[in-house]
Amino acid sequence: MTTENLLRVLSAIAAVVLGSGGIVVLFFVANWLVDRLPRNVRPRLLPLVYLAPAVLLLFIYLVVPSLRTFYLSFFDARSRNFVGLANYIFAFTDRGMLIAFRNNILWLVLVTGISVGLGLIIAVLVDRVKYEPLAKALIFLPMAISFVGASVIWRFIYAYNPPDVAQIGLLNAIVVSLGFEPVGWLVNRTVNNLALITIMIWLQTGFAMVLLSAAVKGIPKDVIEAARIDGANELQIFRRITVPMISSTIVVVATTIIVAVLKVFDIVFVMTGGLLDTDVIASRMIREMFNFRHFGRGSAIAVILLLAVVPVMLTNIKRFRQQEATR
Amino acid sequence: MPQFSKDNLKNNESVPLQRRFAPLFLCGLGLALVTACGRSPEATDGGENNDTRTVTVLGAVTGGQLDDLRAALAPFEEQTGIRIIYEGTDAFTTLLPIRVDSGNAPDVALFPQPGLMTEFIANGQMVPIDDFIEQEQLTQAFPEDWLALATFDDELYGVWLRAAVKSLVWYNPQQFAEQGYTVPTTWDEMIALSDRIVADGGTPWCLGVAAGDATGWVGTDWVEDIMLRTAGPEVYDQWVTNELPFDSPPVERAFTIFGEIARNPEYVPGGGVGALSTPFGDAIQGLFTEPPRCFLHRQGNFISAFIPDGVDVDEQVDIFPLPPIEPQFGTPILVGGDLFGVFNATPEAQALIEYLLTPTPHEIWASLGGFLSPHRQVPPEAYPDELTQRQAEILVNADVLRFDASDLMPSTVGTGTFWSGAVDYIAGSDLNRVLSRIQGSWPDPEEGVY
Amino acid sequence: MDRLEKALSSAPVHIAVIGIAVLWTIPTAGLLISSFRYREALTQTGWWTVFQEPLNFAQFHLGNYVDVLTSQGMGQAFLNSLVISIPATIIPLFIATLAAYALAWMQFPGRQLLFVSMVALLVVPLQMTLIPVLRTYNLLGLAGTFLGVWLAHAAYGLPLGIYLIRNYIGSLPADLIEAAAVDGASHLKIFTRVVLPLSVPAIASFAVFQFLWVWNDLLVALVYLGGNQNVAPVTLVLRNLVGDRGQDWHLLTAGAFVSMFVPLLVFFALQRYFVRGLLAGSVKG
């Protein structure tokens, strides 16, 4: 190894140590300082020590830009002239946007439903087989693939060739071997949205499985044993014990996936470019913002995304109130 | 939630875990002497040595082409001692505005098309080239047409590097000889040839439109080429500025002629669905399969990079200009191109622009192949093979030269509704509806979208 | 007889698990096979056709991997990716765990509201934040520094981290924490001695997700750190291997696997922490 490379490795290690260690040191110093304070102020300041780093980071990186986005959503493309609600009117009347809303509902229902459902089934079933780590790793695998890689492989699944040419897409190869005409999976307007949604389900199920599996394993064995002794069958155990006991995790997983779906745009961009009625809200936002450079419309759509998640958050509040009441 | 007794939880199980886990959090603690606020030496923008003069360049050129670009710029670095810090990314169109808007602009940017520059110019974020370069130097380097394309409000903002010639039809001369086909010189001859190929049991046109989030440009290139041939350059210019609306008869005619090819399942493998499903770079492979999947491919000179290995370029690849439709408009040539623009006119950036106006970098890249230059002083011999020389000739001898219209239109249309409209039309949508939708999306000039 | 019955009754479980696992692996397997195939073969025949003559090794080659691994700056890029990813994982992990603990077990006004607002920030598209944050960075001199990228990744990862970990910490039994408090333990002690060890599964899962996200990120690094060779991460170098006309995407197949290697290592390393439920284990034990 040359000196230059050695220096690079050393400075990399130093960077990692400083970066990771620095924050830990900061916390302990702050905690130590608060401990020096008189007893009566301590309980009031202590939450601050625990929360300050998070609040500070979130405020600078997410809250302030969100407020700016909200502000810009009332201005024109170049953020120069106040246009009132024009951008919001556009967002709710433009034909492309309406299609995006329709598609997003389809995405939300299918991706959330199937990913969480499948993730839950896998989490329960995988608990009973010896090759559990392998099975989980395989289902988790898609999450580790960079998005660029994923787009290449799905091209090999959905590729279309005319009937007289060899198919390089797996699905069409199957369709043709069954004696049907090949389908333009990404072109045909009745299936192209489902084709994109399938990719998202493939990516998200691993996420759901990992979290739900951890929760399933948190259910005490004796509870299930007791139910078995009482004569409950597996389905009853699943419905009466497993699901209720991990319900808070199910809500968390579903919420996270809903948010991921609301934000998804790269699948759409890479596979279809949002054409032929495959746009979703987030892909429209990115396009308005960065391709068309219309800050007003882009910001308005971002605000709508933020508002869309309010009902989900209300569910969460309820959920956490319950959790605190029963623990 | 289940209730657990604390005894259960406080038993020995948690102790080893805690021990196992502690190092993860505390790893940095002992070693960290200061907080993480130091500037990492690796992270400075390459300007670590104050003696080295540098110029930062942001561009969309990556991969193999980047090596060619580096070779073309190498003499500049050697002669002046100025180091070029080049940052290449395919996210150029996203990254550049972010950098510029946040006050972090590169000294020089290599734009893949001039349309992107307009907004920075309107915001006063770019420096005109003629502020520091003599007019004479410019006219010696580039033809009038090209200078005009980089001129906004009477000031020149761009120095051209690479030209793309789009009005080319690629074919396989071996297959043509075998079948007894001849190169058409008019549009009618070309359609007659297409019909003959169909009658012979073949499919005439290779067409691939898919290009990820840029899907649509292949279709708009076709429509533009036809517009130039049916309506002529003047009407074309009116169309670019929307003086001629999208839902007018000339545009309708151009789309219809395009549709006669692209929507015809006898002309294109798989018809519209096939065209929309095929990545633009894969389409040309149809010329070289046995039997050929298709015989003709209209695409820019850059498609040569997609010709599969193992194809004998001298024997199996040839081109002809896309033939005229209305005789009075001749054979116009549709072009595109990359150009340099200046954000910070530092002495180093000025020196780089001076160098780019000399024929040297153009000749170097030309000799490496797959590259056309609009520079006047690049002789045909600079190109390594006959095919590229022919492309250069087509570029130089064009009766009429027009820039890719979608690159010049406001991006809402040029990379938005025009692209999606072309795709919808190929997919079978009603033309009138497609055109009125595109026209309806043309931004209000008051809005300040360019 | 009993054993047979047991095997029969568990057969559907095996079929379901194996079926889903195989279905989920097919696309990735296709990518893996494709990454060893020649550029022309990739676009002319389906990847499954290799099984027609599985012993014909001439249809495979390592060229794509050789091209990717020997490309300029790849070693440096791996180093950069690690330098970016490790602190960008540990920093939010630590901050999120602290915040989650406070939100779950400390009493202060506005706790619920604070928590929900933090989680709601999950939905903020980070693209909207790039320009204002980069502007601030330019003022503070943070643009182009690793610290800038770490903090940005930390902030973008925090909402998910706080959400996941708070959900887990919040479900710990109250009497456990109260008992410790009665024994006179400080919050710091409860946090480090009781809560942290018990929350390992949640922390480990978040660590995996955050690491994956940072490792595969392109945009944040590009915007805050820049794309020059000294600092560019693996994703960027891989992406740039492919020419600006996108014609070299056979390299992407190999590149995808090269870049997958480290995240998978992290997944396997941390898997043992979240496959075993601690609460269940302790009850049983």
PDB file of C-alpha atoms in Angstrom, chain C residues 42-285:
ATOM      1  CA  LEU C  42     -28.139  -9.913 -22.454  1.00  0.00           C
ATOM      2  CA  THR C  43     -30.254  -8.126 -25.016  1.00  0.00           C
ATOM      3  CA  GLN C  44     -30.949 -11.053 -27.307  1.00  0.00           C
ATOM      4  CA  THR C  45     -31.971 -13.983 -25.144  1.00  0.00           C
ATOM      5  CA  GLY C  46     -33.609 -14.304 -21.766  1.00  0.00           C
ATOM      6  CA  TRP C  47     -31.333 -14.968 -18.789  1.00  0.00           C
ATOM      7  CA  TRP C  48     -33.129 -18.251 -18.059  1.00  0.00           C
ATOM      8  CA  THR C  49     -31.919 -19.634 -21.396  1.00  0.00           C
ATOM      9  CA  VAL C  50     -28.573 -20.345 -19.707  1.00  0.00           C
ATOM     10  CA  PHE C  51     -30.293 -23.340 -18.134  1.00  0.00           C
ATOM     11  CA  GLN C  52     -30.774 -24.893 -21.540  1.00  0.00           C
ATOM     12  CA  GLU C  53     -27.105 -25.759 -21.451  1.00  0.00           C
ATOM     13  CA  PRO C  54     -26.071 -25.170 -17.862  1.00  0.00           C
ATOM     14  CA  LEU C  55     -22.666 -26.763 -18.365  1.00  0.00           C
ATOM     15  CA  ASN C  56     -21.677 -24.493 -21.198  1.00  0.00           C
ATOM     16  CA  PHE C  57     -19.441 -22.156 -19.253  1.00  0.00           C
ATOM     17  CA  ALA C  58     -18.495 -20.296 -22.403  1.00  0.00           C
ATOM     18  CA  GLN C  59     -21.737 -18.359 -22.075  1.00  0.00           C
ATOM     19  CA  PHE C  60     -20.462 -16.827 -18.848  1.00  0.00           C
ATOM     20  CA  HIS C  61     -17.550 -14.516 -18.206  1.00  0.00           C
ATOM     21  CA  LEU C  62     -16.191 -12.363 -15.441  1.00  0.00           C
ATOM     22  CA  GLY C  63     -15.619  -9.420 -17.736  1.00  0.00           C
ATOM     23  CA  ASN C  64     -18.399  -7.283 -16.317  1.00  0.00           C
ATOM     24  CA  TYR C  65     -17.014  -7.695 -12.814  1.00  0.00           C
ATOM     25  CA  VAL C  66     -13.443  -7.099 -13.954  1.00  0.00           C
ATOM     26  CA  ASP C  67     -14.550  -3.904 -15.665  1.00  0.00           C
ATOM     27  CA  VAL C  68     -16.394  -2.708 -12.609  1.00  0.00           C
ATOM     28  CA  LEU C  69     -13.786  -3.608 -10.009  1.00  0.00           C
ATOM     29  CA  THR C  70     -10.790  -2.333 -11.909  1.00  0.00           C
ATOM     30  CA  SER C  71     -12.419   0.904 -12.947  1.00  0.00           C
ATOM     31  CA  GLN C  72     -10.690   4.031 -11.819  1.00  0.00           C
ATOM     32  CA  GLY C  73     -11.225   5.002  -8.230  1.00  0.00           C
ATOM     33  CA  MET C  74     -13.241   1.949  -7.171  1.00  0.00           C
ATOM     34  CA  GLY C  75     -11.105   1.231  -4.101  1.00  0.00           C
ATOM     35  CA  GLN C  76     -11.277   4.829  -3.031  1.00  0.00           C
ATOM     36  CA  ALA C  77     -15.028   4.785  -3.640  1.00  0.00           C
ATOM     37  CA  PHE C  78     -15.507   1.840  -1.249  1.00  0.00           C
ATOM     38  CA  LEU C  79     -13.533   3.682   1.369  1.00  0.00           C
ATOM     39  CA  ASN C  80     -15.621   6.807   0.808  1.00  0.00           C
ATOM     40  CA  SER C  81     -18.843   4.841   1.052  1.00  0.00           C
ATOM     41  CA  LEU C  82     -17.759   3.385   4.383  1.00  0.00           C
ATOM     42  CA  VAL C  83     -16.652   6.770   5.678  1.00  0.00           C
ATOM     43  CA  ILE C  84     -20.035   8.178   4.718  1.00  0.00           C
ATOM     44  CA  SER C  85     -22.200   5.255   5.824  1.00  0.00           C
ATOM     45  CA  ILE C  86     -20.822   4.265   9.212  1.00  0.00           C
ATOM     46  CA  PRO C  87     -21.165   7.622  10.991  1.00  0.00           C
ATOM     47  CA  ALA C  88     -24.328   8.353   8.997  1.00  0.00           C
ATOM     48  CA  THR C  89     -25.765   5.203  10.579  1.00  0.00           C
ATOM     49  CA  ILE C  90     -24.410   5.491  14.110  1.00  0.00           C
ATOM     50  CA  ILE C  91     -25.227   9.173  14.598  1.00  0.00           C
ATOM     51  CA  PRO C  92     -28.972   8.899  13.888  1.00  0.00           C
ATOM     52  CA  LEU C  93     -29.085   5.563  15.725  1.00  0.00           C
ATOM     53  CA  PHE C  94     -27.841   7.202  18.879  1.00  0.00           C
ATOM     54  CA  ILE C  95     -29.880  10.365  18.547  1.00  0.00           C
ATOM     55  CA  ALA C  96     -33.064   8.473  17.682  1.00  0.00           C
ATOM     56  CA  THR C  97     -32.688   6.085  20.608  1.00  0.00           C
ATOM     57  CA  LEU C  98     -32.209   8.963  23.032  1.00  0.00           C
ATOM     58  CA  ALA C  99     -35.222  10.793  21.680  1.00  0.00           C
ATOM     59  CA  ALA C 100     -37.319   7.642  21.608  1.00  0.00           C
ATOM     60  CA  TYR C 101     -36.524   6.967  25.243  1.00  0.00           C
ATOM     61  CA  ALA C 102     -37.482  10.481  26.274  1.00  0.00           C
ATOM     62  CA  LEU C 103     -40.668  10.319  24.250  1.00  0.00           C
ATOM     63  CA  ALA C 104     -41.639   6.996  25.732  1.00  0.00           C
ATOM     64  CA  TRP C 105     -40.634   7.280  29.380  1.00  0.00           C
ATOM     65  CA  MET C 106     -40.130  10.888  30.405  1.00  0.00           C
ATOM     66  CA  GLN C 107     -42.991  13.115  31.461  1.00  0.00           C
ATOM     67  CA  PHE C 108     -43.114  16.566  29.933  1.00  0.00           C
ATOM     68  CA  PRO C 109     -45.790  18.705  28.297  1.00  0.00           C
ATOM     69  CA  GLY C 110     -46.454  18.291  24.577  1.00  0.00           C
ATOM     70  CA  ARG C 111     -44.836  14.879  24.446  1.00  0.00           C
ATOM     71  CA  GLN C 112     -47.435  13.189  22.202  1.00  0.00           C
ATOM     72  CA  LEU C 113     -47.594  16.157  19.870  1.00  0.00           C
ATOM     73  CA  LEU C 114     -43.821  16.349  19.567  1.00  0.00           C
ATOM     74  CA  PHE C 115     -43.632  12.666  18.774  1.00  0.00           C
ATOM     75  CA  VAL C 116     -46.322  12.742  16.118  1.00  0.00           C
ATOM     76  CA  SER C 117     -44.835  15.830  14.479  1.00  0.00           C
ATOM     77  CA  MET C 118     -41.462  14.128  14.342  1.00  0.00           C
ATOM     78  CA  VAL C 119     -42.954  11.071  12.688  1.00  0.00           C
ATOM     79  CA  ALA C 120     -44.995  13.199  10.282  1.00  0.00           C
ATOM     80  CA  LEU C 121     -41.705  14.544   8.977  1.00  0.00           C
ATOM     81  CA  LEU C 122     -41.197  11.098   7.435  1.00  0.00           C
ATOM     82  CA  VAL C 123     -43.226  12.315   4.513  1.00  0.00           C
ATOM     83  CA  VAL C 124     -41.157  15.411   3.742  1.00  0.00           C
ATOM     84  CA  PRO C 125     -39.553  14.781   0.360  1.00  0.00           C
ATOM     85  CA  LEU C 126     -35.867  15.321   0.929  1.00  0.00           C
ATOM     86  CA  GLN C 127     -35.603  16.832  -2.529  1.00  0.00           C
ATOM     87  CA  MET C 128     -37.445  19.867  -1.186  1.00  0.00           C
ATOM     88  CA  THR C 129     -34.777  20.376   1.445  1.00  0.00           C
ATOM     89  CA  LEU C 130     -31.701  20.306  -0.759  1.00  0.00           C
ATOM     90  CA  ILE C 131     -31.534  23.938  -1.798  1.00  0.00           C
ATOM     91  CA  PRO C 132     -32.167  25.581   1.599  1.00  0.00           C
ATOM     92  CA  VAL C 133     -29.827  23.163   3.391  1.00  0.00           C
ATOM     93  CA  LEU C 134     -27.070  23.549   0.833  1.00  0.00           C
ATOM     94  CA  ARG C 135     -27.417  27.308   1.110  1.00  0.00           C
ATOM     95  CA  THR C 136     -26.888  27.083   4.857  1.00  0.00           C
ATOM     96  CA  TYR C 137     -23.942  24.761   4.283  1.00  0.00           C
ATOM     97  CA  ASN C 138     -22.305  27.316   2.038  1.00  0.00           C
ATOM     98  CA  LEU C 139     -22.572  29.909   4.789  1.00  0.00           C
ATOM     99  CA  LEU C 140     -21.179  27.546   7.419  1.00  0.00           C
ATOM    100  CA  GLY C 141     -18.508  26.039   5.190  1.00  0.00           C
ATOM    101  CA  LEU C 142     -20.086  22.600   5.491  1.00  0.00           C
ATOM    102  CA  ALA C 143     -20.584  22.089   1.759  1.00  0.00           C
ATOM    103  CA  GLY C 144     -18.279  19.371   0.511  1.00  0.00           C
ATOM    104  CA  THR C 145     -17.466  18.000   3.972  1.00  0.00           C
ATOM    105  CA  PHE C 146     -18.181  14.567   5.354  1.00  0.00           C
ATOM    106  CA  LEU C 147     -19.683  16.134   8.451  1.00  0.00           C
ATOM    107  CA  GLY C 148     -22.229  17.826   6.216  1.00  0.00           C
ATOM    108  CA  VAL C 149     -23.306  14.536   4.673  1.00  0.00           C
ATOM    109  CA  TRP C 150     -23.391  12.694   8.018  1.00  0.00           C
ATOM    110  CA  LEU C 151     -25.645  15.265   9.590  1.00  0.00           C
ATOM    111  CA  ALA C 152     -27.912  15.397   6.558  1.00  0.00           C
ATOM    112  CA  HIS C 153     -28.291  11.617   6.456  1.00  0.00           C
ATOM    113  CA  ALA C 154     -28.810  11.593  10.208  1.00  0.00           C
ATOM    114  CA  ALA C 155     -31.601  14.138   9.936  1.00  0.00           C
ATOM    115  CA  TYR C 156     -33.270  12.380   7.016  1.00  0.00           C
ATOM    116  CA  GLY C 157     -33.138   9.046   8.852  1.00  0.00           C
ATOM    117  CA  LEU C 158     -34.299  10.327  12.235  1.00  0.00           C
ATOM    118  CA  PRO C 159     -38.082  10.245  11.728  1.00  0.00           C
ATOM    119  CA  LEU C 160     -38.048   6.552  10.852  1.00  0.00           C
ATOM    120  CA  GLY C 161     -35.572   5.796  13.629  1.00  0.00           C
ATOM    121  CA  ILE C 162     -37.517   7.624  16.299  1.00  0.00           C
ATOM    122  CA  TYR C 163     -40.725   5.994  15.121  1.00  0.00           C
ATOM    123  CA  LEU C 164     -39.442   2.416  15.071  1.00  0.00           C
ATOM    124  CA  ILE C 165     -37.469   2.616  18.271  1.00  0.00           C
ATOM    125  CA  ARG C 166     -40.053   4.558  20.238  1.00  0.00           C
ATOM    126  CA  ASN C 167     -42.669   1.999  19.299  1.00  0.00           C
ATOM    127  CA  TYR C 168     -40.448  -0.732  20.651  1.00  0.00           C
ATOM    128  CA  ILE C 169     -39.232   1.065  23.760  1.00  0.00           C
ATOM    129  CA  GLY C 170     -42.780   2.164  24.506  1.00  0.00           C
ATOM    130  CA  SER C 171     -43.941  -1.428  24.606  1.00  0.00           C
ATOM    131  CA  LEU C 172     -41.494  -2.375  27.349  1.00  0.00           C
ATOM    132  CA  PRO C 173     -43.327  -3.159  30.578  1.00  0.00           C
ATOM    133  CA  ALA C 174     -43.785  -0.146  32.799  1.00  0.00           C
ATOM    134  CA  ASP C 175     -43.094  -1.906  36.091  1.00  0.00           C
ATOM    135  CA  LEU C 176     -39.620  -2.756  34.915  1.00  0.00           C
ATOM    136  CA  ILE C 177     -38.686   0.872  34.401  1.00  0.00           C
ATOM    137  CA  GLU C 178     -40.571   2.009  37.491  1.00  0.00           C
ATOM    138  CA  ALA C 179     -38.788  -0.580  39.569  1.00  0.00           C
ATOM    139  CA  ALA C 180     -35.454   0.742  38.420  1.00  0.00           C
ATOM    140  CA  ALA C 181     -36.561   4.277  39.198  1.00  0.00           C
ATOM    141  CA  VAL C 182     -37.665   3.241  42.666  1.00  0.00           C
ATOM    142  CA  ASP C 183     -34.244   1.689  43.198  1.00  0.00           C
ATOM    143  CA  GLY C 184     -32.918   5.206  42.674  1.00  0.00           C
ATOM    144  CA  ALA C 185     -31.512   4.728  39.209  1.00  0.00           C
ATOM    145  CA  SER C 186     -31.112   7.890  37.171  1.00  0.00           C
ATOM    146  CA  HIS C 187     -32.538   8.193  33.677  1.00  0.00           C
ATOM    147  CA  LEU C 188     -29.055   7.708  32.312  1.00  0.00           C
ATOM    148  CA  LYS C 189     -28.771   4.450  34.216  1.00  0.00           C
ATOM    149  CA  ILE C 190     -32.202   3.224  33.214  1.00  0.00           C
ATOM    150  CA  PHE C 191     -31.449   4.153  29.650  1.00  0.00           C
ATOM    151  CA  THR C 192     -28.052   2.493  29.383  1.00  0.00           C
ATOM    152  CA  ARG C 193     -28.628  -0.478  31.723  1.00  0.00           C
ATOM    153  CA  VAL C 194     -32.233  -1.420  31.128  1.00  0.00           C
ATOM    154  CA  VAL C 195     -33.682   0.126  28.019  1.00  0.00           C
ATOM    155  CA  LEU C 196     -30.741  -0.124  25.635  1.00  0.00           C
ATOM    156  CA  PRO C 197     -30.066  -3.837  26.106  1.00  0.00           C
ATOM    157  CA  LEU C 198     -33.741  -4.660  25.756  1.00  0.00           C
ATOM    158  CA  SER C 199     -34.158  -2.563  22.630  1.00  0.00           C
ATOM    159  CA  VAL C 200     -31.401  -4.213  20.641  1.00  0.00           C
ATOM    160  CA  PRO C 201     -33.777  -5.778  18.089  1.00  0.00           C
ATOM    161  CA  ALA C 202     -35.389  -2.464  17.216  1.00  0.00           C
ATOM    162  CA  ILE C 203     -32.070  -0.653  17.158  1.00  0.00           C
ATOM    163  CA  ALA C 204     -30.504  -3.335  15.004  1.00  0.00           C
ATOM    164  CA  SER C 205     -33.357  -3.266  12.515  1.00  0.00           C
ATOM    165  CA  PHE C 206     -33.145   0.479  12.204  1.00  0.00           C
ATOM    166  CA  ALA C 207     -29.369   0.238  11.832  1.00  0.00           C
ATOM    167  CA  VAL C 208     -29.844  -2.112   8.886  1.00  0.00           C
ATOM    168  CA  PHE C 209     -32.406   0.109   7.180  1.00  0.00           C
ATOM    169  CA  GLN C 210     -30.429   3.279   7.704  1.00  0.00           C
ATOM    170  CA  PHE C 211     -27.199   1.698   6.527  1.00  0.00           C
ATOM    171  CA  LEU C 212     -28.881   0.338   3.404  1.00  0.00           C
ATOM    172  CA  TRP C 213     -30.408   3.673   2.617  1.00  0.00           C
ATOM    173  CA  VAL C 214     -27.188   5.609   3.097  1.00  0.00           C
ATOM    174  CA  TRP C 215     -25.113   3.056   1.232  1.00  0.00           C
ATOM    175  CA  ASN C 216     -27.424   3.087  -1.772  1.00  0.00           C
ATOM    176  CA  ASP C 217     -27.956   6.832  -1.724  1.00  0.00           C
ATOM    177  CA  LEU C 218     -26.836   8.819  -4.702  1.00  0.00           C
ATOM    178  CA  LEU C 219     -28.466  12.187  -4.441  1.00  0.00           C
ATOM    179  CA  VAL C 220     -27.596  13.322  -0.933  1.00  0.00           C
ATOM    180  CA  ALA C 221     -23.913  12.549  -1.386  1.00  0.00           C
ATOM    181  CA  LEU C 222     -23.861  14.171  -4.791  1.00  0.00           C
ATOM    182  CA  VAL C 223     -25.456  17.371  -3.559  1.00  0.00           C
ATOM    183  CA  TYR C 224     -23.670  17.863  -0.238  1.00  0.00           C
ATOM    184  CA  LEU C 225     -20.347  16.194  -0.893  1.00  0.00           C
ATOM    185  CA  GLY C 226     -19.893  16.530  -4.638  1.00  0.00           C
ATOM    186  CA  GLY C 227     -18.991  13.959  -7.224  1.00  0.00           C
ATOM    187  CA  ASN C 228     -15.238  14.284  -7.559  1.00  0.00           C
ATOM    188  CA  GLN C 229     -13.128  11.177  -7.236  1.00  0.00           C
ATOM    189  CA  ASN C 230     -11.757  11.940  -3.779  1.00  0.00           C
ATOM    190  CA  VAL C 231     -15.151  11.802  -2.122  1.00  0.00           C
ATOM    191  CA  ALA C 232     -17.488   9.962  -4.520  1.00  0.00           C
ATOM    192  CA  PRO C 233     -19.209   6.875  -3.040  1.00  0.00           C
ATOM    193  CA  VAL C 234     -19.583   3.506  -4.786  1.00  0.00           C
ATOM    194  CA  THR C 235     -23.064   4.248  -6.109  1.00  0.00           C
ATOM    195  CA  LEU C 236     -21.870   7.316  -7.915  1.00  0.00           C
ATOM    196  CA  VAL C 237     -18.813   5.656  -9.425  1.00  0.00           C
ATOM    197  CA  LEU C 238     -20.946   2.738 -10.596  1.00  0.00           C
ATOM    198  CA  ARG C 239     -23.506   5.011 -12.093  1.00  0.00           C
ATOM    199  CA  ASN C 240     -20.819   6.986 -13.861  1.00  0.00           C
ATOM    200  CA  LEU C 241     -19.308   3.830 -15.337  1.00  0.00           C
ATOM    201  CA  VAL C 242     -22.268   3.798 -17.603  1.00  0.00           C
ATOM    202  CA  GLY C 243     -21.827   6.226 -20.461  1.00  0.00           C
ATOM    203  CA  ASP C 244     -23.874   9.372 -20.725  1.00  0.00           C
ATOM    204  CA  ARG C 245     -26.021   7.766 -23.395  1.00  0.00           C
ATOM    205  CA  GLY C 246     -26.633   4.822 -21.086  1.00  0.00           C
ATOM    206  CA  GLN C 247     -25.243   2.211 -23.442  1.00  0.00           C
ATOM    207  CA  ASP C 248     -23.114   0.250 -20.988  1.00  0.00           C
ATOM    208  CA  TRP C 249     -25.765  -1.034 -18.661  1.00  0.00           C
ATOM    209  CA  HIS C 250     -24.444  -4.583 -18.732  1.00  0.00           C
ATOM    210  CA  LEU C 251     -21.963  -3.086 -16.270  1.00  0.00           C
ATOM    211  CA  LEU C 252     -24.845  -2.161 -14.010  1.00  0.00           C
ATOM    212  CA  THR C 253     -25.704  -5.816 -13.487  1.00  0.00           C
ATOM    213  CA  ALA C 254     -22.254  -6.554 -12.101  1.00  0.00           C
ATOM    214  CA  GLY C 255     -22.135  -3.203 -10.353  1.00  0.00           C
ATOM    215  CA  ALA C 256     -25.388  -3.932  -8.557  1.00  0.00           C
ATOM    216  CA  PHE C 257     -23.866  -7.029  -6.989  1.00  0.00           C
ATOM    217  CA  VAL C 258     -20.611  -5.340  -6.128  1.00  0.00           C
ATOM    218  CA  SER C 259     -22.501  -2.641  -4.272  1.00  0.00           C
ATOM    219  CA  MET C 260     -24.795  -5.184  -2.602  1.00  0.00           C
ATOM    220  CA  PHE C 261     -21.946  -6.980  -0.923  1.00  0.00           C
ATOM    221  CA  VAL C 262     -21.422  -4.651   2.025  1.00  0.00           C
ATOM    222  CA  PRO C 263     -25.123  -4.103   2.873  1.00  0.00           C
ATOM    223  CA  LEU C 264     -25.673  -7.856   2.895  1.00  0.00           C
ATOM    224  CA  LEU C 265     -22.720  -8.281   5.211  1.00  0.00           C
ATOM    225  CA  VAL C 266     -24.297  -5.761   7.562  1.00  0.00           C
ATOM    226  CA  PHE C 267     -27.634  -7.544   7.343  1.00  0.00           C
ATOM    227  CA  PHE C 268     -26.121 -10.911   8.219  1.00  0.00           C
ATOM    228  CA  ALA C 269     -23.990  -9.427  10.966  1.00  0.00           C
ATOM    229  CA  LEU C 270     -26.982  -7.804  12.630  1.00  0.00           C
ATOM    230  CA  GLN C 271     -29.493 -10.520  11.863  1.00  0.00           C
ATOM    231  CA  ARG C 272     -28.760 -12.408  15.048  1.00  0.00           C
ATOM    232  CA  TYR C 273     -29.829  -9.363  17.036  1.00  0.00           C
ATOM    233  CA  PHE C 274     -33.278  -9.196  15.609  1.00  0.00           C
ATOM    234  CA  VAL C 275     -34.193 -12.804  15.050  1.00  0.00           C
ATOM    235  CA  ARG C 276     -34.287 -13.461  18.755  1.00  0.00           C
ATOM    236  CA  GLY C 277     -36.986 -11.816  20.733  1.00  0.00           C
ATOM    237  CA  LEU C 278     -35.475 -10.767  24.020  1.00  0.00           C
ATOM    238  CA  LEU C 279     -38.681 -10.524  25.961  1.00  0.00           C
ATOM    239  CA  ALA C 280     -39.831 -13.916  24.809  1.00  0.00           C
ATOM    240  CA  GLY C 281     -36.422 -15.361  25.576  1.00  0.00           C
ATOM    241  CA  SER C 282     -36.376 -14.003  29.078  1.00  0.00           C
ATOM    242  CA  VAL C 283     -39.843 -15.240  29.865  1.00  0.00           C
ATOM    243  CA  LYS C 284     -38.994 -18.681  28.654  1.00  0.00           C
ATOM    244  CA  GLY C 285     -35.586 -18.659  30.366  1.00  0.00           C
TER     245      GLY C 285
END
